[in-house]
């Protein structure tokens, strides 16, 4: 069986996603965009059970999926979905002195990610996740 296309082009697809996230958020560099994306993904992950997080990872592009699960402590206490401002502050807390994520970070990453996933599958999965999950990724 040949290598699936999403894996064959994972790096190029990730670079396009990162550029999209950078431009959507008005950031200057891909490094800034990477930290913003990672912070938003970790913030969302902290609100899911292990099973739900694995299901969510399955709808992500390969490199974004790897970032979503990297440095994960599955023993970490789950947090509740709260208001966007509070969750944005949490995302901005990742590498605080090198994090340039704007106040719109969650919405910016959501908008960018939606342009790089199967949006119908993404929305179906979000509908099966705990209350607050779909709102987190709303644009």
PDB file of C-alpha atoms in Angstrom:
ATOM      1  CA  UNK A   1       0.000   0.000   0.000  1.00  0.00           C
ATOM      2  CA  UNK A   2       1.358   3.432  -0.838  1.00  0.00           C
ATOM      3  CA  UNK A   3       1.974   6.032   1.833  1.00  0.00           C
ATOM      4  CA  UNK A   4      -1.240   8.033   2.370  1.00  0.00           C
ATOM      5  CA  UNK A   5      -1.143  11.442   0.692  1.00  0.00           C
ATOM      6  CA  UNK A   6      -1.699  13.351   3.945  1.00  0.00           C
ATOM      7  CA  UNK A   7       1.464  11.749   5.327  1.00  0.00           C
ATOM      8  CA  UNK A   8       3.452  12.196   2.109  1.00  0.00           C
ATOM      9  CA  UNK A   9       2.792  15.934   2.177  1.00  0.00           C
ATOM     10  CA  UNK A  10       2.558  16.484   5.934  1.00  0.00           C
ATOM     11  CA  UNK A  11       5.409  18.997   6.140  1.00  0.00           C
ATOM     12  CA  UNK A  12       4.198  21.102   3.236  1.00  0.00           C
ATOM     13  CA  UNK A  13       0.618  21.031   4.521  1.00  0.00           C
ATOM     14  CA  UNK A  14       1.804  22.064   7.987  1.00  0.00           C
ATOM     15  CA  UNK A  15       3.803  24.977   6.574  1.00  0.00           C
ATOM     16  CA  UNK A  16       0.686  26.177   4.734  1.00  0.00           C
ATOM     17  CA  UNK A  17      -1.371  25.883   7.919  1.00  0.00           C
ATOM     18  CA  UNK A  18       1.264  27.708   9.978  1.00  0.00           C
ATOM     19  CA  UNK A  19       1.478  30.526   7.409  1.00  0.00           C
ATOM     20  CA  UNK A  20      -2.318  30.760   7.431  1.00  0.00           C
ATOM     21  CA  UNK A  21      -2.389  30.939  11.257  1.00  0.00           C
ATOM     22  CA  UNK A  22       0.399  33.542  11.243  1.00  0.00           C
ATOM     23  CA  UNK A  23      -1.407  35.728   8.730  1.00  0.00           C
ATOM     24  CA  UNK A  24      -4.833  35.301  10.344  1.00  0.00           C
ATOM     25  CA  UNK A  25      -3.433  36.386  13.722  1.00  0.00           C
ATOM     26  CA  UNK A  26      -1.302  39.176  12.246  1.00  0.00           C
ATOM     27  CA  UNK A  27       1.899  37.681  13.622  1.00  0.00           C
ATOM     28  CA  UNK A  28       5.330  38.331  12.149  1.00  0.00           C
ATOM     29  CA  UNK A  29       6.958  34.890  12.179  1.00  0.00           C
ATOM     30  CA  UNK A  30       6.184  31.207  11.906  1.00  0.00           C
ATOM     31  CA  UNK A  31       7.799  30.722  15.332  1.00  0.00           C
ATOM     32  CA  UNK A  32       5.243  33.077  16.853  1.00  0.00           C
ATOM     33  CA  UNK A  33       2.478  31.229  15.026  1.00  0.00           C
ATOM     34  CA  UNK A  34       3.783  27.863  16.237  1.00  0.00           C
ATOM     35  CA  UNK A  35       3.711  28.935  19.885  1.00  0.00           C
ATOM     36  CA  UNK A  36       0.206  30.347  19.462  1.00  0.00           C
ATOM     37  CA  UNK A  37      -1.055  27.144  17.824  1.00  0.00           C
ATOM     38  CA  UNK A  38       0.590  24.932  20.437  1.00  0.00           C
ATOM     39  CA  UNK A  39      -0.851  27.017  23.278  1.00  0.00           C
ATOM     40  CA  UNK A  40      -4.364  26.843  21.837  1.00  0.00           C
ATOM     41  CA  UNK A  41      -4.124  23.085  21.236  1.00  0.00           C
ATOM     42  CA  UNK A  42      -2.882  22.436  24.777  1.00  0.00           C
ATOM     43  CA  UNK A  43      -5.614  24.627  26.219  1.00  0.00           C
ATOM     44  CA  UNK A  44      -8.249  22.600  24.384  1.00  0.00           C
ATOM     45  CA  UNK A  45      -6.621  19.251  25.229  1.00  0.00           C
ATOM     46  CA  UNK A  46      -6.749  20.017  28.968  1.00  0.00           C
ATOM     47  CA  UNK A  47     -10.531  19.999  28.751  1.00  0.00           C
ATOM     48  CA  UNK A  48     -10.936  16.568  27.211  1.00  0.00           C
ATOM     49  CA  UNK A  49     -10.850  13.030  28.513  1.00  0.00           C
ATOM     50  CA  UNK A  50      -8.103  10.836  27.118  1.00  0.00           C
ATOM     51  CA  UNK A  51     -10.613   9.086  24.875  1.00  0.00           C
ATOM     52  CA  UNK A  52     -12.077  12.323  23.524  1.00  0.00           C
ATOM     53  CA  UNK A  53      -8.625  13.800  22.944  1.00  0.00           C
ATOM     54  CA  UNK A  54      -7.579  10.762  20.903  1.00  0.00           C
ATOM     55  CA  UNK A  55     -10.772  11.042  18.847  1.00  0.00           C
ATOM     56  CA  UNK A  56     -10.120  14.761  18.307  1.00  0.00           C
ATOM     57  CA  UNK A  57      -6.530  14.074  17.245  1.00  0.00           C
ATOM     58  CA  UNK A  58      -7.874  11.768  14.562  1.00  0.00           C
ATOM     59  CA  UNK A  59      -9.455  14.636  12.614  1.00  0.00           C
ATOM     60  CA  UNK A  60      -6.306  16.780  12.671  1.00  0.00           C
ATOM     61  CA  UNK A  61      -3.652  16.954   9.949  1.00  0.00           C
ATOM     62  CA  UNK A  62      -0.624  14.766  10.835  1.00  0.00           C
ATOM     63  CA  UNK A  63       1.781  17.431  12.122  1.00  0.00           C
ATOM     64  CA  UNK A  64      -0.939  19.311  14.002  1.00  0.00           C
ATOM     65  CA  UNK A  65      -1.941  15.945  15.492  1.00  0.00           C
ATOM     66  CA  UNK A  66       1.632  15.404  16.658  1.00  0.00           C
ATOM     67  CA  UNK A  67       1.719  18.842  18.279  1.00  0.00           C
ATOM     68  CA  UNK A  68      -1.633  18.166  19.951  1.00  0.00           C
ATOM     69  CA  UNK A  69      -0.321  15.048  21.689  1.00  0.00           C
ATOM     70  CA  UNK A  70       3.261  16.149  22.338  1.00  0.00           C
ATOM     71  CA  UNK A  71       4.400  16.694  25.935  1.00  0.00           C
ATOM     72  CA  UNK A  72       1.045  15.440  27.162  1.00  0.00           C
ATOM     73  CA  UNK A  73       0.567  14.437  30.764  1.00  0.00           C
ATOM     74  CA  UNK A  74      -2.619  12.350  30.654  1.00  0.00           C
ATOM     75  CA  UNK A  75      -2.678  12.435  34.454  1.00  0.00           C
ATOM     76  CA  UNK A  76      -3.158  16.230  34.461  1.00  0.00           C
ATOM     77  CA  UNK A  77      -6.490  17.243  35.956  1.00  0.00           C
ATOM     78  CA  UNK A  78      -9.131  18.151  33.403  1.00  0.00           C
ATOM     79  CA  UNK A  79     -10.197  21.760  33.327  1.00  0.00           C
ATOM     80  CA  UNK A  80     -13.653  23.055  32.510  1.00  0.00           C
ATOM     81  CA  UNK A  81     -14.520  25.034  29.410  1.00  0.00           C
ATOM     82  CA  UNK A  82     -14.812  28.635  30.569  1.00  0.00           C
ATOM     83  CA  UNK A  83     -15.033  31.988  28.836  1.00  0.00           C
ATOM     84  CA  UNK A  84     -12.824  32.643  25.819  1.00  0.00           C
ATOM     85  CA  UNK A  85     -10.820  35.365  27.594  1.00  0.00           C
ATOM     86  CA  UNK A  86      -9.784  32.995  30.390  1.00  0.00           C
ATOM     87  CA  UNK A  87      -8.863  30.196  27.995  1.00  0.00           C
ATOM     88  CA  UNK A  88      -6.964  32.654  25.781  1.00  0.00           C
ATOM     89  CA  UNK A  89      -4.882  33.768  28.776  1.00  0.00           C
ATOM     90  CA  UNK A  90      -4.097  30.113  29.386  1.00  0.00           C
ATOM     91  CA  UNK A  91      -2.965  29.661  25.773  1.00  0.00           C
ATOM     92  CA  UNK A  92      -0.878  32.827  26.032  1.00  0.00           C
ATOM     93  CA  UNK A  93       0.825  31.372  29.105  1.00  0.00           C
ATOM     94  CA  UNK A  94       2.813  28.845  27.087  1.00  0.00           C
ATOM     95  CA  UNK A  95       6.380  30.166  26.907  1.00  0.00           C
ATOM     96  CA  UNK A  96       5.004  33.417  28.304  1.00  0.00           C
ATOM     97  CA  UNK A  97       8.093  35.516  27.499  1.00  0.00           C
ATOM     98  CA  UNK A  98       8.110  34.327  23.893  1.00  0.00           C
ATOM     99  CA  UNK A  99       4.381  34.175  23.248  1.00  0.00           C
ATOM    100  CA  UNK A 100       2.930  36.844  20.976  1.00  0.00           C
ATOM    101  CA  UNK A 101      -0.523  35.304  20.641  1.00  0.00           C
ATOM    102  CA  UNK A 102      -3.154  38.039  20.369  1.00  0.00           C
ATOM    103  CA  UNK A 103      -6.396  38.189  22.329  1.00  0.00           C
ATOM    104  CA  UNK A 104      -8.023  36.604  19.267  1.00  0.00           C
ATOM    105  CA  UNK A 105      -5.666  33.579  19.329  1.00  0.00           C
ATOM    106  CA  UNK A 106      -8.301  30.887  19.827  1.00  0.00           C
ATOM    107  CA  UNK A 107     -10.529  32.277  17.086  1.00  0.00           C
ATOM    108  CA  UNK A 108      -7.539  32.803  14.778  1.00  0.00           C
ATOM    109  CA  UNK A 109      -6.315  29.232  15.205  1.00  0.00           C
ATOM    110  CA  UNK A 110      -9.873  27.938  14.846  1.00  0.00           C
ATOM    111  CA  UNK A 111     -10.374  29.817  11.580  1.00  0.00           C
ATOM    112  CA  UNK A 112      -7.039  28.627  10.213  1.00  0.00           C
ATOM    113  CA  UNK A 113      -7.497  25.035  11.325  1.00  0.00           C
ATOM    114  CA  UNK A 114     -10.936  24.847   9.769  1.00  0.00           C
ATOM    115  CA  UNK A 115      -9.385  25.741   6.409  1.00  0.00           C
ATOM    116  CA  UNK A 116      -7.013  22.775   6.722  1.00  0.00           C
ATOM    117  CA  UNK A 117      -9.277  19.947   7.913  1.00  0.00           C
ATOM    118  CA  UNK A 118     -12.318  18.116   6.613  1.00  0.00           C
ATOM    119  CA  UNK A 119     -14.705  20.619   8.167  1.00  0.00           C
ATOM    120  CA  UNK A 120     -17.733  18.308   8.076  1.00  0.00           C
ATOM    121  CA  UNK A 121     -15.831  15.552   9.925  1.00  0.00           C
ATOM    122  CA  UNK A 122     -14.405  18.157  12.313  1.00  0.00           C
ATOM    123  CA  UNK A 123     -17.883  19.481  13.178  1.00  0.00           C
ATOM    124  CA  UNK A 124     -19.342  15.965  13.546  1.00  0.00           C
ATOM    125  CA  UNK A 125     -16.601  15.091  16.012  1.00  0.00           C
ATOM    126  CA  UNK A 126     -16.996  18.356  17.934  1.00  0.00           C
ATOM    127  CA  UNK A 127     -20.708  17.627  18.264  1.00  0.00           C
ATOM    128  CA  UNK A 128     -19.851  14.362  20.045  1.00  0.00           C
ATOM    129  CA  UNK A 129     -17.424  16.002  22.488  1.00  0.00           C
ATOM    130  CA  UNK A 130     -18.334  17.590  25.838  1.00  0.00           C
ATOM    131  CA  UNK A 131     -20.308  20.803  25.994  1.00  0.00           C
ATOM    132  CA  UNK A 132     -18.038  23.729  25.242  1.00  0.00           C
ATOM    133  CA  UNK A 133     -15.874  21.901  22.688  1.00  0.00           C
ATOM    134  CA  UNK A 134     -17.755  23.132  19.620  1.00  0.00           C
ATOM    135  CA  UNK A 135     -17.836  26.682  21.005  1.00  0.00           C
ATOM    136  CA  UNK A 136     -14.074  26.608  21.504  1.00  0.00           C
ATOM    137  CA  UNK A 137     -13.566  26.046  17.757  1.00  0.00           C
ATOM    138  CA  UNK A 138     -16.363  28.337  16.571  1.00  0.00           C
ATOM    139  CA  UNK A 139     -15.461  31.215  14.283  1.00  0.00           C
TER     140      UNK A 139
END
